[in-house]
Amino acid sequence: RGKYFVNLMLNSCKTVCPDNEFTYKNECNVMGLEPGDASVKAHYDWIVAQLERYTHDPDAAWIAITLHHQPFIYPGQKSVLLPLLKKYKVEIIITGHEHWLDYSNMDYNYNIRYPTEEYGPVIVNCTDSEVFKTETREVDYYLGEKLHQFVVGSAGAIWWKSACPILDTDGDMLYRSTSLPGIMTMEVTYELLTATYIYSDGTVGYIVRVHRSRNTQ
């Protein structure tokens, strides 16, 4: 029975610059990185080593990564990092970059639709500051069903983009908000992971639960 929530803190800048193909498609030059250089390769080697270690560790109940950029968006991450996360069945991605709250997920067998682009066309021409595509503000999943991406980037409420209109991205975006500053809390037991988005006025924006088995509901 696993005891630990393993959270790998990644150097996000190096994960978006795996090779020269994406030099002008992301922020590599701005970050002073040469795509695919020795430090980038060393970081990816470290990521693989950690995933190999913890996916075979019976004490690791959950495996998460935390980084700045969103792997569902950046081409460099979609080409190298995401396949690793799928291969090792990482459950949780915690990220930021965008100045909003956002929850998306992806099937482990999902085929990337925008391998060289961050976004696709507008798919929801909305005007709201809060959008959720589910019937309620709560969703439940089981371990192994989805790769979950939690974006937490609005604590300072310095918004330079609106939640709407919604551009298509890889994966499935279910919730997004720029209505108020907010945070996300994450409560983890062996059987259940609960992520709760909370606005600055104390109201709950969205709740995501991941159950280890059906008897936890």
Tab-separated table of C-alpha atoms in Angstrom:
chain	number	residue	atom	x	y	z
A	1	ARG	CA	0.000	0.000	0.000
A	2	GLY	CA	1.562	3.273	-1.144
A	3	LYS	CA	2.517	5.868	1.426
A	4	TYR	CA	3.710	8.865	-0.552
A	5	PHE	CA	2.507	11.583	-2.914
A	6	VAL	CA	5.493	12.000	-5.229
A	7	ASN	CA	5.726	15.463	-6.808
A	8	LEU	CA	8.597	16.016	-9.246
A	9	MET	CA	9.546	19.686	-9.644
A	10	LEU	CA	10.701	20.179	-13.236
A	11	ASN	CA	12.753	22.908	-14.892
A	12	SER	CA	9.971	24.019	-17.180
A	13	CYS	CA	12.169	26.075	-19.510
A	14	LYS	CA	14.239	23.030	-20.393
A	15	THR	CA	11.193	20.856	-21.022
A	16	VAL	CA	9.883	23.197	-23.746
A	17	CYS	CA	13.176	23.183	-25.686
A	18	PRO	CA	13.962	19.544	-26.504
A	19	ASP	CA	15.345	20.155	-30.007
A	20	ASN	CA	15.749	22.703	-32.795
A	21	GLU	CA	12.378	21.960	-34.347
A	22	PHE	CA	10.643	24.214	-31.833
A	23	THR	CA	13.206	27.035	-31.532
A	24	TYR	CA	10.858	29.662	-32.952
A	25	LYS	CA	7.613	28.113	-31.746
A	26	ASN	CA	8.153	28.767	-28.030
A	27	GLU	CA	10.244	30.783	-25.589
A	28	CYS	CA	13.633	29.063	-25.884
A	29	ASN	CA	15.503	32.081	-27.221
A	30	VAL	CA	13.953	34.398	-24.644
A	31	MET	CA	14.986	32.001	-21.888
A	32	GLY	CA	18.557	31.899	-23.160
A	33	LEU	CA	18.452	28.196	-23.970
A	34	GLU	CA	19.904	26.397	-26.940
A	35	PRO	CA	17.283	23.784	-27.851
A	36	GLY	CA	18.497	20.277	-27.249
A	37	ASP	CA	21.760	21.309	-25.588
A	38	ALA	CA	23.544	19.224	-22.959
A	39	SER	CA	21.648	20.744	-20.032
A	40	VAL	CA	18.294	20.063	-21.702
A	41	LYS	CA	19.231	16.457	-22.421
A	42	ALA	CA	20.529	16.011	-18.874
A	43	HIS	CA	17.251	17.276	-17.450
A	44	TYR	CA	15.219	14.876	-19.570
A	45	ASP	CA	17.531	12.040	-18.498
A	46	TRP	CA	16.846	13.011	-14.879
A	47	ILE	CA	13.082	13.032	-15.508
A	48	VAL	CA	13.215	9.528	-16.993
A	49	ALA	CA	15.322	8.279	-14.083
A	50	GLN	CA	12.844	9.646	-11.532
A	51	LEU	CA	9.840	8.212	-13.353
A	52	GLU	CA	11.554	4.829	-13.606
A	53	ARG	CA	12.293	4.955	-9.900
A	54	TYR	CA	8.900	5.975	-8.588
A	55	THR	CA	6.659	4.008	-10.938
A	56	HIS	CA	8.345	0.871	-9.580
A	57	ASP	CA	8.280	2.034	-5.958
A	58	PRO	CA	5.427	0.371	-4.014
A	59	ASP	CA	5.515	3.236	-1.505
A	60	ALA	CA	4.549	5.790	-4.193
A	61	ALA	CA	0.756	6.091	-4.089
A	62	TRP	CA	0.474	9.020	-6.528
A	63	ILE	CA	2.896	10.578	-9.003
A	64	ALA	CA	2.649	14.245	-10.025
A	65	ILE	CA	4.828	16.778	-11.790
A	66	THR	CA	4.920	20.526	-11.211
A	67	LEU	CA	6.264	22.994	-13.760
A	68	HIS	CA	5.567	26.454	-15.169
A	69	HIS	CA	4.487	25.782	-18.761
A	70	GLN	CA	1.463	23.692	-19.743
A	71	PRO	CA	2.383	20.374	-21.398
A	72	PHE	CA	-0.991	20.245	-23.176
A	73	ILE	CA	-0.063	23.441	-25.059
A	74	TYR	CA	3.660	23.794	-25.772
A	75	PRO	CA	4.900	21.887	-28.855
A	76	GLY	CA	8.267	21.038	-27.321
A	77	GLN	CA	6.584	19.455	-24.322
A	78	LYS	CA	3.995	17.697	-26.461
A	79	SER	CA	6.756	16.080	-28.507
A	80	VAL	CA	8.900	14.707	-25.660
A	81	LEU	CA	7.512	15.299	-22.154
A	82	LEU	CA	3.911	14.212	-22.727
A	83	PRO	CA	4.867	10.818	-24.198
A	84	LEU	CA	6.959	10.193	-21.067
A	85	LEU	CA	4.075	11.123	-18.772
A	86	LYS	CA	1.770	8.790	-20.682
A	87	LYS	CA	4.300	5.954	-20.747
A	88	TYR	CA	4.809	6.066	-16.991
A	89	LYS	CA	1.132	6.750	-16.230
A	90	VAL	CA	1.753	9.986	-14.339
A	91	GLU	CA	-1.614	11.062	-12.941
A	92	ILE	CA	-1.239	14.750	-12.134
A	93	ILE	CA	0.241	17.845	-13.799
A	94	ILE	CA	0.282	21.069	-11.757
A	95	THR	CA	1.186	24.116	-13.793
A	96	GLY	CA	0.683	27.838	-14.303
A	97	HIS	CA	1.872	30.310	-16.965
A	98	GLU	CA	-1.601	31.385	-18.076
A	99	HIS	CA	-3.146	33.920	-15.690
A	100	TRP	CA	-6.330	32.000	-15.066
A	101	LEU	CA	-7.675	28.908	-13.319
A	102	ASP	CA	-8.103	25.942	-15.635
A	103	TYR	CA	-8.676	22.198	-15.526
A	104	SER	CA	-8.098	19.906	-18.513
A	105	ASN	CA	-7.512	16.212	-18.979
A	106	MET	CA	-6.345	13.791	-21.625
A	107	ASP	CA	-6.744	10.074	-22.322
A	108	TYR	CA	-3.487	8.155	-22.096
A	109	ASN	CA	-3.958	6.960	-25.685
A	110	TYR	CA	-4.811	10.453	-26.967
A	111	ASN	CA	-3.191	11.389	-30.292
A	112	ILE	CA	-1.816	14.948	-30.372
A	113	ARG	CA	-3.738	17.053	-32.903
A	114	TYR	CA	-1.555	20.192	-32.841
A	115	PRO	CA	2.021	18.887	-32.697
A	116	THR	CA	3.632	22.125	-33.912
A	117	GLU	CA	1.150	24.697	-32.605
A	118	GLU	CA	0.045	25.826	-29.170
A	119	TYR	CA	-3.610	26.423	-30.070
A	120	GLY	CA	-6.137	25.551	-32.723
A	121	PRO	CA	-9.146	27.612	-33.898
A	122	VAL	CA	-11.886	29.119	-31.746
A	123	ILE	CA	-14.255	26.339	-30.659
A	124	VAL	CA	-16.473	28.239	-28.187
A	125	ASN	CA	-17.178	31.875	-29.045
A	126	CYS	CA	-18.158	32.772	-25.494
A	127	THR	CA	-17.787	36.085	-23.662
A	128	ASP	CA	-17.937	34.933	-20.039
A	129	SER	CA	-15.205	35.165	-17.407
A	130	GLU	CA	-16.007	31.662	-16.149
A	131	VAL	CA	-16.679	28.567	-18.238
A	132	PHE	CA	-17.281	24.956	-17.268
A	133	LYS	CA	-18.367	22.287	-19.729
A	134	THR	CA	-19.792	19.800	-17.220
A	135	GLU	CA	-23.296	19.748	-15.756
A	136	THR	CA	-22.057	20.651	-12.285
A	137	ARG	CA	-18.928	22.123	-10.736
A	138	GLU	CA	-17.778	18.691	-9.585
A	139	VAL	CA	-16.302	15.811	-11.585
A	140	ASP	CA	-15.132	12.332	-10.578
A	141	TYR	CA	-12.615	10.043	-12.246
A	142	TYR	CA	-10.834	6.810	-11.438
A	143	LEU	CA	-7.101	6.318	-11.253
A	144	GLY	CA	-5.669	5.398	-14.641
A	145	GLU	CA	-8.504	6.938	-16.678
A	146	LYS	CA	-6.991	10.334	-17.456
A	147	LEU	CA	-3.886	12.469	-17.304
A	148	HIS	CA	-5.048	15.527	-15.328
A	149	GLN	CA	-3.678	19.047	-15.874
A	150	PHE	CA	-4.401	21.686	-13.215
A	151	VAL	CA	-3.558	25.296	-14.113
A	152	VAL	CA	-3.258	27.675	-11.167
A	153	GLY	CA	-2.181	31.095	-12.375
A	154	SER	CA	-4.613	33.744	-11.126
A	155	ALA	CA	-3.653	34.343	-7.494
A	156	GLY	CA	-2.324	37.783	-8.408
A	157	ALA	CA	-5.270	38.561	-10.702
A	158	ILE	CA	-3.100	40.196	-13.368
A	159	TRP	CA	-5.010	38.992	-16.395
A	160	TRP	CA	-3.734	39.669	-19.859
A	161	LYS	CA	-6.100	37.212	-21.551
A	162	SER	CA	-9.804	36.559	-21.167
A	163	ALA	CA	-11.201	33.094	-20.461
A	164	CYS	CA	-13.208	33.517	-23.673
A	165	PRO	CA	-13.371	32.858	-26.542
A	166	ILE	CA	-11.985	29.353	-26.114
A	167	LEU	CA	-9.330	28.220	-28.554
A	168	ASP	CA	-8.987	24.523	-29.219
A	169	THR	CA	-6.071	22.782	-27.525
A	170	ASP	CA	-4.851	19.261	-27.191
A	171	GLY	CA	-6.716	17.443	-24.449
A	172	ASP	CA	-10.143	18.420	-23.151
A	173	MET	CA	-10.594	21.694	-21.255
A	174	LEU	CA	-13.489	21.392	-18.777
A	175	TYR	CA	-13.153	24.494	-16.600
A	176	ARG	CA	-11.598	27.942	-16.919
A	177	SER	CA	-12.043	31.160	-14.982
A	178	THR	CA	-10.793	34.733	-14.812
A	179	SER	CA	-13.801	35.878	-12.784
A	180	LEU	CA	-11.852	36.393	-9.540
A	181	PRO	CA	-8.352	35.757	-8.217
A	182	GLY	CA	-8.099	32.221	-6.919
A	183	ILE	CA	-6.054	29.292	-5.709
A	184	MET	CA	-6.253	25.513	-5.818
A	185	THR	CA	-6.007	23.187	-2.837
A	186	MET	CA	-5.153	19.518	-3.175
A	187	GLU	CA	-6.013	16.954	-0.508
A	188	VAL	CA	-4.563	13.482	-0.974
A	189	THR	CA	-5.116	10.162	0.756
A	190	TYR	CA	-4.200	6.717	-0.507
A	191	GLU	CA	-7.715	6.218	-1.884
A	192	LEU	CA	-8.683	9.713	-3.041
A	193	LEU	CA	-7.200	12.882	-4.530
A	194	THR	CA	-9.370	16.009	-4.344
A	195	ALA	CA	-8.435	19.250	-6.118
A	196	THR	CA	-10.557	22.298	-5.281
A	197	TYR	CA	-10.409	25.660	-7.034
A	198	ILE	CA	-11.331	28.430	-4.597
A	199	TYR	CA	-11.987	32.081	-5.446
A	200	SER	CA	-10.819	35.023	-3.350
A	201	ASP	CA	-14.347	35.531	-2.000
A	202	GLY	CA	-14.326	32.004	-0.566
A	203	THR	CA	-16.642	30.411	-3.126
A	204	VAL	CA	-15.717	27.192	-4.892
A	205	GLY	CA	-15.114	27.359	-8.616
A	206	TYR	CA	-14.588	23.681	-9.426
A	207	ILE	CA	-13.797	20.348	-7.761
A	208	VAL	CA	-11.990	17.394	-9.339
A	209	ARG	CA	-11.815	14.048	-7.545
A	210	VAL	CA	-9.689	11.099	-8.624
A	211	HIS	CA	-10.629	7.811	-6.928
A	212	ARG	CA	-8.293	4.863	-6.650
A	213	SER	CA	-11.234	2.440	-6.770
A	214	ARG	CA	-15.006	2.576	-7.120
A	215	ASN	CA	-15.610	1.943	-3.425
A	216	THR	CA	-14.229	5.410	-2.548
A	217	GLN	CA	-17.300	7.203	-3.919
